[in-house]
């Protein structure tokens, strides 16, 4: 077995500060090095985050209504470099916590063989150029709500990510594709295409395979996105980096959808802005989704936030604009979950300069520069903690224990201080499970039959235009 990347050469020094009770929780290996795999995430430029989120939200509603697996066909925000096969073929892997398969394009699909080479940026995979390629079946078929998608083979081959090589790793190859960008889903294996569509057993996707092959102790990883102006973040499989958060990690149970754990819903109980409580005593399920640019909350809550911030709601876009100077205020928007879990998001993390994203400077009619506000109304769609929230949070996804641990992020961390996530209950080091978790009473997707795959309704839609599809969605849900 190849050893994993060790990000913190001075772990012993860090561990020396722990009390003995905490040290026991580390489940260190005998050689004392934490088993972790760390990746630097690059942030991708998205020219129109509003349109991007809207499309993603439509996809999400589609997914909830059918318990079928769809993933977005749009640019996901964060990616890293990897390679597949022998000799290695380079790909850019776009990360998605909302889906569970890796799939890559074949250069021979009609889309990828176009002269403009749309798949060139993310890279493609030629199975027969790899001596370690093995064909599994032709069940791979991911569909998008707009009728696009990718289908082809499930295969196994070697995948190389920073410092680690995994052999016989299963993924999909899109021989037919209408998305120029492959995706790496790191969600629950129960959400894989072959499970939802073909009723097959789940296979080990990337985090599960890292655990199965012993590179990490259990299926868990930490995500740190860094501040609004940062161009990169990091993903740490199998560990937590104490330099990247402050205060305590607090663990919250993930909410089941129907009878299953398959998406990252947690329960929010209170929201305040500055010293004003906007709403409390809530038991609202919210989806933790790094693939969403903005944060989406119930309309009544958002109306109050807009009132307090003098945000101007743009109904056609479903978002609000604020004077960019709002970002100079020091107030926090504080999101509370089951006590004591809470994350403070500074107003300057909620004010998005459109000019940075699009090159177009927006302004109000009086000439005051306008910025996009990071919170928008969810309407009758999912409540989402997107990047405008997540950049202020250090998030540990513990899929083995069905828990998410949160702590306040540190934007300019010092030297990495890495602890291994162990196995069994309480696997996340130094994290405490909330003593009285609040169960969600609203906000979860409607259960459309636990464990059963609802009829595949898109067959009637695939030929339609996007506008027609949106109309169809309204009828369906
Ligand atoms: C990823 O690969 C591209 C192209 O080879 C390179 O320009 C880029 O610096 C790499 N990024 C990282 C984070 O290694
Ligand atoms: C790989 O090559 C074999 C033998 O020529 C051929 O049968 C198979 O279709 C090829 N597979 C792919 C995915 O191109
Ligand atoms: C993939 O699934 C879609 C939607 O169910 C279907 O229309 C399409 O024919 C399937 N493609 C393949 C190759 O099976
Ligand atoms: C991000 O950068 C802009 C200038 O491009 C600056 O006005 C703003 O204060 C920065 N935000 C933070 C949170 O540092
Ligand atoms: C904000 O709320 C106050 C008090 O509830 C109300 O009087 C005022 O009209 C609201 N302002 C806006 C812009 O909605
Ligand atoms: C906002 O939250 C941060 C992180 O908890 C804290 O350090 C800061 O003092 C808070 N700011 C205000 C104005 O309360």
Coordinates of C-alpha atoms and ligand atoms in Angstrom, one line a residue:
X1 CA 0.0 0.0 0.0
X2 CA 1.2 3.4 -0.9
X3 CA 1.3 5.8 2.0
X4 CA -1.0 8.9 1.8
X5 CA 0.2 12.5 1.6
X6 CA 1.2 13.7 5.0
X7 CA 0.5 17.3 5.2
X8 CA 1.8 17.9 8.6
X9 CA 5.3 16.8 9.3
X10 CA 5.1 18.2 12.8
X11 CA 2.1 16.2 14.0
X12 CA 3.8 15.0 17.1
X13 CA 4.3 18.6 18.3
X14 CA 0.6 19.3 17.7
X15 CA -0.5 16.2 19.4
X16 CA 1.6 17.0 22.5
X17 CA -0.9 19.8 23.4
X18 CA -3.8 17.4 23.6
X19 CA -5.1 16.0 26.8
X20 CA -4.8 12.3 27.1
X21 CA -8.6 11.8 26.7
X22 CA -8.5 13.6 23.4
X23 CA -5.4 11.8 22.3
X24 CA -7.2 8.5 22.6
X25 CA -9.8 9.6 20.1
X26 CA -7.2 10.1 17.4
X27 CA -6.9 6.5 16.5
X28 CA -3.4 7.1 15.3
X29 CA -1.6 4.4 13.5
X30 CA 1.3 2.8 15.3
X31 CA 3.8 4.8 13.3
X32 CA 2.0 8.0 14.6
X33 CA 1.3 9.5 11.2
X34 CA -2.3 10.4 10.4
X35 CA -3.8 8.7 7.3
X36 CA -5.1 11.6 5.3
X37 CA -5.2 12.6 1.7
X38 CA -5.2 16.3 1.1
X39 CA -6.1 18.1 -2.1
X40 CA -6.0 21.7 -3.1
X41 CA -9.2 22.9 -4.7
X42 CA -9.1 25.5 -7.4
X43 CA -12.1 27.7 -7.7
X44 CA -13.6 28.1 -11.1
X45 CA -14.8 31.4 -12.6
X46 CA -18.6 31.3 -13.1
X47 CA -19.8 34.1 -15.3
X48 CA -23.4 34.1 -14.2
X49 CA -23.9 32.6 -10.7
X50 CA -27.6 33.5 -10.7
X51 CA -28.4 31.5 -13.8
X52 CA -26.1 28.8 -12.5
X53 CA -27.9 28.4 -9.2
X54 CA -31.3 28.6 -10.8
X55 CA -30.5 25.7 -13.1
X56 CA -29.1 23.7 -10.3
X57 CA -32.2 24.3 -8.2
X58 CA -34.4 23.0 -11.0
X59 CA -32.2 20.0 -11.1
X60 CA -32.6 19.5 -7.4
X61 CA -36.3 19.7 -7.5
X62 CA -36.4 17.2 -10.3
X63 CA -34.2 14.9 -8.2
X64 CA -36.4 15.1 -5.2
X65 CA -39.6 14.5 -7.0
X66 CA -38.3 11.2 -8.4
X67 CA -35.6 9.8 -6.2
X68 CA -33.7 9.3 -9.4
X69 CA -30.1 10.4 -9.8
X70 CA -29.4 13.5 -11.8
X71 CA -26.5 15.7 -11.5
X72 CA -25.9 19.2 -12.8
X73 CA -24.5 19.7 -16.2
X74 CA -23.1 23.0 -15.3
X75 CA -19.8 24.2 -14.1
X76 CA -19.3 23.1 -10.5
X77 CA -17.2 25.6 -8.7
X78 CA -14.3 23.7 -7.3
X79 CA -12.0 21.3 -9.1
X80 CA -8.6 19.6 -8.7
X81 CA -6.2 17.8 -11.0
X82 CA -6.2 14.0 -11.2
X83 CA -5.3 11.4 -13.8
X84 CA -6.7 8.0 -14.9
X85 CA -5.2 4.9 -16.4
X86 CA -1.7 3.6 -17.3
X87 CA 0.0 5.7 -18.5
X88 CA -1.9 8.4 -16.8
X89 CA -4.4 10.6 -18.7
X90 CA -4.8 14.0 -17.1
X91 CA -8.3 15.2 -16.1
X92 CA -9.7 18.1 -14.3
X93 CA -12.1 16.7 -11.6
X94 CA -15.0 18.9 -10.7
X95 CA -16.2 18.2 -7.2
X96 CA -19.8 17.7 -6.2
X97 CA -21.0 16.6 -2.8
X98 CA -24.5 16.3 -4.2
X99 CA -23.8 13.3 -6.4
X100 CA -21.8 10.1 -6.0
X101 CA -20.2 8.9 -9.2
X102 CA -17.1 10.0 -11.0
X103 CA -17.6 10.2 -14.7
X104 CA -15.4 11.5 -17.5
X105 CA -15.9 12.2 -21.2
X106 CA -14.6 10.0 -24.0
X107 CA -13.0 12.2 -26.7
X108 CA -15.0 10.4 -29.3
X109 CA -18.5 11.5 -28.3
X110 CA -20.2 13.8 -30.8
X111 CA -19.8 16.7 -28.3
X112 CA -16.2 16.2 -27.5
X113 CA -15.1 15.6 -31.1
X114 CA -16.5 19.0 -32.2
X115 CA -13.8 21.3 -33.7
X116 CA -14.0 23.8 -30.8
X117 CA -12.8 21.0 -28.5
X118 CA -15.3 21.8 -25.7
X119 CA -14.0 18.9 -23.5
X120 CA -10.4 19.9 -23.8
X121 CA -10.4 22.0 -20.6
X122 CA -11.6 19.2 -18.4
X123 CA -9.9 16.4 -20.2
X124 CA -11.1 13.1 -21.6
X125 CA -10.3 9.4 -21.1
X126 CA -9.5 6.8 -23.8
X127 CA -10.1 3.4 -22.3
X128 CA -8.1 1.4 -24.8
X129 CA -5.0 3.6 -24.3
X130 CA -4.8 2.3 -20.7
X131 CA -3.3 -1.0 -19.9
X132 CA -5.1 -1.1 -16.6
X133 CA -8.6 -0.4 -18.0
X134 CA -11.3 -3.0 -17.5
X135 CA -14.8 -2.9 -18.8
X136 CA -17.6 -3.5 -16.2
X137 CA -21.0 -3.0 -17.9
X138 CA -22.8 -0.5 -20.0
X139 CA -25.2 0.7 -17.3
X140 CA -23.7 4.1 -16.9
X141 CA -26.3 6.7 -17.7
X142 CA -26.6 10.1 -15.9
X143 CA -29.5 12.3 -17.0
X144 CA -30.0 16.0 -16.7
X145 CA -33.3 17.7 -16.3
X146 CA -32.8 19.7 -19.5
X147 CA -32.6 16.5 -21.4
X148 CA -28.8 16.4 -21.7
X149 CA -26.7 13.8 -20.0
X150 CA -24.0 11.3 -20.5
X151 CA -24.1 7.5 -20.9
X152 CA -21.8 4.8 -21.7
X153 CA -19.8 2.2 -19.7
X154 CA -18.9 1.7 -16.2
X155 CA -15.2 0.7 -16.1
X156 CA -12.5 0.3 -13.6
X157 CA -9.0 1.7 -13.9
X158 CA -6.3 3.3 -11.8
X159 CA -7.0 6.8 -10.5
X160 CA -4.2 9.0 -9.3
X161 CA -4.9 11.9 -7.0
X162 CA -2.3 13.9 -5.1
X163 CA 0.0 11.3 -3.6
X164 CA -2.3 8.4 -3.9
X165 CA -3.0 5.8 -6.5
X166 CA -6.2 3.7 -6.3
X167 CA -6.4 0.6 -8.4
X168 CA -9.5 -0.9 -9.9
X169 CA -11.5 2.3 -9.2
X170 CA -15.0 2.3 -10.7
X171 CA -16.2 5.3 -12.8
X172 CA -18.4 6.1 -15.8
X173 CA -17.2 6.9 -19.3
X174 CA -19.5 9.1 -21.4
X175 CA -19.4 7.7 -24.9
X176 CA -22.6 9.7 -25.5
X177 CA -22.5 13.1 -23.8
X178 CA -23.9 16.5 -23.8
X179 CA -21.8 17.9 -21.0
X180 CA -18.3 19.1 -21.6
X181 CA -17.3 18.5 -18.0
X182 CA -17.0 15.3 -16.1
X183 CA -17.9 15.4 -12.4
X184 CA -16.5 13.7 -9.3
X185 CA -19.4 13.0 -6.9
X186 CA -18.3 12.4 -3.3
X187 CA -21.7 11.9 -1.7
X188 CA -23.3 8.7 -0.3
X189 CA -22.7 5.6 -2.3
X190 CA -26.4 4.9 -2.0
X191 CA -26.9 7.9 -4.4
X192 CA -24.9 6.3 -7.2
X193 CA -26.5 5.9 -10.6
X194 CA -26.2 2.1 -10.7
X195 CA -28.0 1.9 -7.4
X196 CA -30.9 4.3 -8.2
X197 CA -31.3 3.3 -11.8
X198 CA -30.3 -0.3 -12.0
X199 CA -31.0 -1.5 -8.4
X200 CA -27.5 -2.7 -8.1
X201 CA -25.4 -2.7 -4.9
X202 CA -23.4 0.5 -4.3
X203 CA -19.7 0.4 -5.2
X204 CA -16.9 2.2 -3.4
X205 CA -16.8 5.8 -4.8
X206 CA -13.7 7.9 -4.1
X207 CA -14.0 8.5 -0.4
X208 CA -15.3 5.0 0.2
X209 CA -12.5 3.5 -1.8
X210 CA -9.9 5.6 0.0
X211 CA -11.2 4.1 3.2
X212 CA -11.6 0.5 1.9
X213 CA -8.0 0.6 0.6
X214 CA -6.7 1.9 4.0
X215 CA -5.5 5.3 2.8
X216 CA -7.9 6.8 5.4
X217 CA -9.5 5.2 8.4
X218 CA -13.2 5.8 7.5
X219 CA -15.4 7.5 5.0
X220 CA -15.1 11.1 6.1
X221 CA -13.6 14.3 4.8
X222 CA -13.2 17.9 5.6
X223 CA -13.9 20.9 3.3
X224 CA -12.4 24.4 3.7
X225 CA -13.3 26.8 1.0
X226 CA -11.6 30.0 2.3
X227 CA -12.9 33.5 2.0
X228 CA -14.9 35.2 -0.7
X229 CA -11.8 36.6 -2.5
X230 CA -9.8 33.4 -2.4
X231 CA -9.2 31.4 -5.5
X232 CA -8.6 28.1 -3.8
X233 CA -9.7 25.9 -0.9
X234 CA -8.9 22.4 0.3
X235 CA -10.4 19.1 0.7
X236 CA -8.9 16.7 3.3
X237 CA -10.0 13.0 3.1
X238 CA -9.7 11.2 6.4
X239 CA -8.7 14.1 8.6
X240 CA -9.3 17.5 10.1
X241 CA -6.9 20.4 9.9
X242 CA -7.0 22.3 13.1
X243 CA -5.3 25.3 11.6
X244 CA -8.3 26.0 9.4
X245 CA -10.9 26.4 12.1
X246 CA -11.3 28.1 15.4
X247 CA -13.3 27.1 18.5
X248 CA -14.8 23.6 18.8
X249 CA -16.0 21.3 16.1
X250 CA -19.6 20.5 16.8
X251 CA -21.3 17.4 15.3
X252 CA -24.8 17.4 14.0
X253 CA -26.8 14.4 12.8
X254 CA -27.5 14.3 9.1
X255 CA -31.3 14.1 8.4
X256 CA -32.7 11.1 6.6
X257 CA -34.6 11.7 3.4
X258 CA -37.4 9.2 3.6
X259 CA -35.8 6.3 5.4
X260 CA -32.3 6.8 3.9
X261 CA -29.3 8.9 4.3
X262 CA -28.5 10.1 0.9
X263 CA -28.1 13.9 1.0
X264 CA -26.5 16.3 3.4
X265 CA -29.4 17.9 5.2
X266 CA -28.9 19.3 8.7
X267 CA -31.4 21.2 10.9
X268 CA -31.2 25.0 11.4
X269 CA -32.8 26.4 14.6
X270 CA -32.2 30.1 14.6
X271 CA -30.9 33.0 12.4
X272 CA -29.9 36.4 13.5
X273 CA -28.3 39.5 12.0
X274 CA -26.2 41.6 14.2
X275 CA -28.0 41.6 17.5
X276 CA -31.4 41.1 15.9
X277 CA -33.0 37.7 16.0
X278 CA -34.7 37.1 12.7
X279 CA -36.2 33.8 13.5
X280 CA -35.8 31.3 16.4
X281 CA -37.2 28.0 17.5
X282 CA -37.0 26.7 14.0
X283 CA -36.5 23.1 13.0
X284 CA -35.8 23.7 9.4
X285 CA -33.9 21.2 7.2
X286 CA -31.2 22.9 5.1
X287 CA -29.0 21.2 2.4
X288 CA -25.3 21.7 2.8
X289 CA -24.3 22.2 -0.9
X290 CA -20.9 23.5 -2.0
X291 CA -22.1 23.4 -5.5
X292 CA -24.6 26.2 -4.9
X293 CA -23.2 29.7 -5.2
X294 CA -25.7 31.5 -3.0
X295 CA -27.6 30.5 0.2
X296 CA -31.4 30.0 -0.1
X297 CA -33.7 30.4 2.9
X298 CA -37.5 30.6 3.4
X299 CA -39.0 33.7 1.8
X300 CA -40.3 35.2 5.1
X301 CA -36.9 35.1 6.6
X302 CA -35.3 36.5 3.5
X303 CA -37.8 39.3 3.4
X304 CA -36.8 40.4 6.9
X305 CA -33.1 40.2 6.0
X306 CA -33.7 42.3 2.9
X307 CA -35.6 44.8 5.0
X308 CA -32.8 45.1 7.5
X309 CA -30.1 45.5 4.8
X310 CA -32.0 47.7 2.4
X311 CA -31.6 45.0 -0.2
X312 CA -33.4 45.6 -3.5
X313 CA -35.1 42.4 -4.6
X314 CA -35.0 41.7 -8.3
X315 CA -38.0 39.5 -8.9
X316 CA -37.1 38.4 -12.4
X317 CA -33.8 37.0 -11.2
X318 CA -35.0 35.9 -7.8
X319 CA -32.0 37.6 -6.1
X320 CA -31.3 40.9 -4.4
X321 CA -28.8 43.6 -4.8
X322 CA -27.3 45.8 -2.1
X323 CA -25.0 48.8 -2.1
X324 CA -21.5 47.3 -2.2
X325 CA -20.6 49.4 0.8
X326 CA -22.8 47.1 2.9
X327 CA -19.7 44.8 2.9
X328 CA -17.8 47.4 5.0
X329 CA -20.1 46.8 8.0
X330 CA -18.8 44.5 10.6
X331 CA -22.1 42.8 11.6
X332 CA -22.4 39.0 11.4
X333 CA -25.3 36.9 10.2
X334 CA -25.3 34.0 12.6
X335 CA -26.7 30.6 11.7
X336 CA -27.5 28.4 14.6
X337 CA -28.1 24.7 14.4
X338 CA -28.8 22.4 17.4
X339 CA -27.0 24.2 20.2
X340 CA -24.2 24.9 20.5
X341 CA -23.5 24.7 16.8
X342 CA -23.4 28.1 15.2
X343 CA -21.5 29.8 12.4
X344 CA -21.1 33.6 12.0
X345 CA -21.0 34.9 8.5
X346 CA -19.6 38.4 8.2
X347 CA -21.6 40.8 6.0
X348 CA -18.5 41.2 3.8
X349 CA -18.8 37.5 2.9
X350 CA -22.3 38.1 1.8
X351 CA -21.7 40.9 -0.6
X352 CA -20.6 39.6 -4.0
X353 CA -19.1 42.0 -6.5
X354 CA -20.5 41.2 -9.8
X355 CA -17.7 43.1 -11.5
X356 CA -15.3 40.5 -10.2
X357 CA -17.3 37.7 -11.7
X358 CA -18.5 39.2 -15.0
X359 CA -16.5 42.3 -15.6
X360 CA -19.8 44.3 -15.6
X361 CA -20.1 46.8 -12.8
X362 CA -23.7 47.1 -11.7
X363 CA -25.1 50.2 -10.1
X364 CA -28.3 51.5 -8.8
X365 CA -30.1 54.3 -10.7
X366 CA -28.5 56.9 -8.4
X367 CA -25.0 55.6 -9.4
X368 CA -24.3 53.7 -6.2
X369 CA -22.4 50.5 -7.0
X370 CA -24.6 47.5 -6.6
X371 CA -23.5 44.1 -5.4
X372 CA -25.2 40.7 -5.4
X373 CA -26.4 39.7 -2.0
X374 CA -25.5 36.2 -0.9
X375 CA -28.8 35.1 0.5
X376 CA -31.9 34.6 -1.7
X377 CA -35.4 33.3 -1.2
X378 CA -35.9 29.6 -1.7
X379 CA -39.5 29.9 -2.8
X380 CA -40.9 26.4 -2.8
X381 CA -37.6 24.8 -3.5
X382 CA -34.9 23.5 -1.2
X383 CA -33.3 25.6 1.5
X384 CA -29.6 25.5 0.8
X385 CA -26.4 26.5 2.6
X386 CA -24.3 27.4 -0.4
X387 CA -20.9 28.9 -0.8
X388 CA -21.8 32.2 0.8
X389 CA -22.4 30.4 4.0
X390 CA -19.8 27.6 3.6
X391 CA -16.8 29.8 3.1
X392 CA -17.2 30.9 6.8
X393 CA -17.6 27.3 8.0
X394 CA -15.1 24.4 8.3
X395 CA -17.2 21.3 7.4
X396 CA -16.5 17.7 8.2
X397 CA -18.7 15.2 6.3
X398 CA -18.7 11.9 8.3
X399 CA -20.6 9.5 6.0
X400 CA -19.9 6.5 8.2
X401 CA -21.6 8.1 11.2
X402 CA -24.1 10.2 9.3
X403 CA -22.9 13.4 10.9
X404 CA -21.7 16.8 9.8
X405 CA -19.3 18.7 12.1
X406 CA -19.1 22.4 11.9
X407 CA -16.7 25.0 13.2
X408 CA -15.9 28.7 12.5
X409 CA -13.4 28.8 9.7
X410 CA -10.0 30.5 9.8
X411 CA -9.4 32.5 6.7
X412 CA -5.6 32.8 6.9
X413 CA -4.5 29.6 8.6
X414 CA -1.0 29.0 9.8
X415 CA 0.9 25.8 9.3
X416 CA -1.3 22.7 8.8
X417 CA -2.1 20.8 12.0
X418 CA -3.7 17.6 11.0
X419 CA -5.5 15.0 13.0
X420 CA -6.8 11.7 11.6
X421 CA -10.5 10.9 11.6
X422 CA -10.7 7.5 13.3
X423 CA -13.3 4.8 13.0
X424 CA -16.5 4.0 15.0
X425 CA -18.7 6.5 16.7
X426 CA -17.0 9.8 17.7
X427 CA -14.5 9.3 14.9
X428 CA -14.0 13.0 14.2
X429 CA -11.2 14.2 16.6
X430 CA -12.1 16.8 19.1
X431 CA -15.7 17.1 17.9
X432 CA -18.6 16.9 20.3
X433 CA -22.0 15.6 19.2
X434 CA -24.7 18.1 20.2
X435 CA -26.5 16.7 23.3
X436 CA -30.0 17.5 22.2
X437 CA -30.2 17.4 18.4
X438 CA -33.3 19.1 17.0
X439 CA -35.1 17.0 14.3
X440 CA -36.3 18.8 11.2
X441 CA -40.0 19.4 11.1
X442 CA -39.9 21.2 7.7
X443 CA -37.7 21.6 4.7
X444 CA -37.0 18.0 3.8
X445 CA -37.9 16.8 0.3
X446 CA -41.2 15.0 0.1
X447 CA -40.7 11.3 0.4
X448 CA -41.8 9.8 -2.9
X449 CA -41.5 6.2 -1.7
X450 CA -38.5 5.2 0.3
X451 CA -36.2 2.8 -1.4
X452 CA -38.2 2.6 -4.6
X453 CA -37.2 4.3 -7.8
X454 CA -40.1 6.3 -9.0
X455 CA -41.1 6.2 -12.7
X456 CA -38.6 7.9 -14.9
X457 CA -40.6 10.8 -16.0
X458 CA -38.1 12.5 -18.2
X459 CA -38.8 10.3 -21.1
X460 CA -41.7 12.5 -22.0
X461 CA -39.5 15.6 -21.6
X462 CA -36.2 15.0 -23.2
X463 CA -37.2 16.5 -26.5
X464 CA -38.6 19.6 -25.0
X465 CA -36.9 23.0 -24.6
X466 CA -35.7 24.1 -21.3
X467 CA -38.7 26.5 -21.0
X468 CA -41.0 23.6 -21.6
X469 CA -39.3 21.5 -19.0
X470 CA -39.6 24.2 -16.4
X471 CA -43.3 24.3 -17.2
X472 CA -43.5 20.5 -16.9
X473 CA -41.7 20.7 -13.5
X474 CA -44.3 23.0 -12.2
X475 CA -47.0 20.5 -13.1
X476 CA -45.1 17.6 -11.6
X477 CA -44.3 19.1 -8.3
Ligands
LIG1 C1 -3.7 21.5 -12.8 O1 -3.3 21.3 -14.1 C2 -3.2 22.4 -14.9 C3 -2.8 22.0 -16.3 O2 -1.8 21.0 -16.3 C4 -2.1 23.4 -14.3 O3 -2.0 24.5 -15.1 C5 -2.6 23.7 -12.9 O4 -1.6 24.5 -12.3 C6 -2.8 22.5 -12.0 N1 -3.4 22.9 -10.8 C7 -3.1 22.4 -9.6 C8 -3.8 22.9 -8.4 O5 -2.2 21.5 -9.5
LIG2 C1 -11.1 -1.6 -27.2 O1 -10.5 -2.4 -28.1 C2 -11.2 -3.6 -28.2 C3 -10.4 -4.5 -29.2 O2 -10.1 -3.8 -30.3 C4 -12.6 -3.3 -28.8 O3 -13.4 -4.5 -29.0 C5 -13.3 -2.4 -27.9 O4 -14.6 -2.0 -28.4 C6 -12.5 -1.2 -27.6 N1 -13.1 -0.5 -26.5 C7 -13.4 0.8 -26.5 C8 -14.1 1.4 -25.3 O5 -13.1 1.5 -27.5
LIG3 C1 -30.3 7.0 -20.6 O1 -31.5 7.4 -19.9 C2 -32.3 8.2 -20.6 C3 -33.4 8.6 -19.7 O2 -34.0 7.5 -19.1 C4 -32.9 7.5 -21.8 O3 -33.7 8.3 -22.6 C5 -31.7 7.0 -22.7 O4 -32.1 6.3 -23.8 C6 -30.7 6.3 -21.9 N1 -29.5 6.0 -22.7 C7 -29.0 4.8 -22.8 C8 -27.8 4.7 -23.7 O5 -29.5 3.8 -22.3
LIG4 C1 -12.7 41.2 -1.5 O1 -12.1 42.0 -2.5 C2 -12.8 43.3 -2.7 C3 -12.0 44.0 -3.8 O2 -12.0 43.3 -4.9 C4 -12.8 44.1 -1.4 O3 -13.6 45.2 -1.6 C5 -13.5 43.2 -0.3 O4 -13.5 43.9 0.9 C6 -12.8 41.9 -0.2 N1 -13.6 41.1 0.7 C7 -13.1 40.5 1.7 C8 -14.0 39.7 2.6 O5 -11.9 40.5 2.0
LIG5 C1 -39.3 46.9 7.1 O1 -40.0 46.6 8.3 C2 -40.6 47.7 9.0 C3 -41.2 47.2 10.3 O2 -41.7 45.9 10.2 C4 -41.7 48.2 8.1 O3 -42.3 49.3 8.7 C5 -41.0 48.7 6.8 O4 -42.0 49.1 5.9 C6 -40.2 47.6 6.1 N1 -39.5 48.1 5.1 C7 -39.4 47.6 3.9 C8 -38.5 48.2 2.9 O5 -40.0 46.6 3.6
LIG6 C1 -18.4 38.0 13.9 O1 -18.0 36.6 14.1 C2 -16.6 36.4 14.2 C3 -16.4 34.9 14.3 O2 -17.1 34.3 15.3 C4 -16.1 37.1 15.5 O3 -14.7 36.9 15.6 C5 -16.5 38.6 15.4 O4 -16.1 39.3 16.6 C6 -17.9 38.8 15.1 N1 -18.2 40.2 14.8 C7 -19.1 40.9 15.4 C8 -19.3 42.3 15.0 O5 -19.9 40.4 16.3

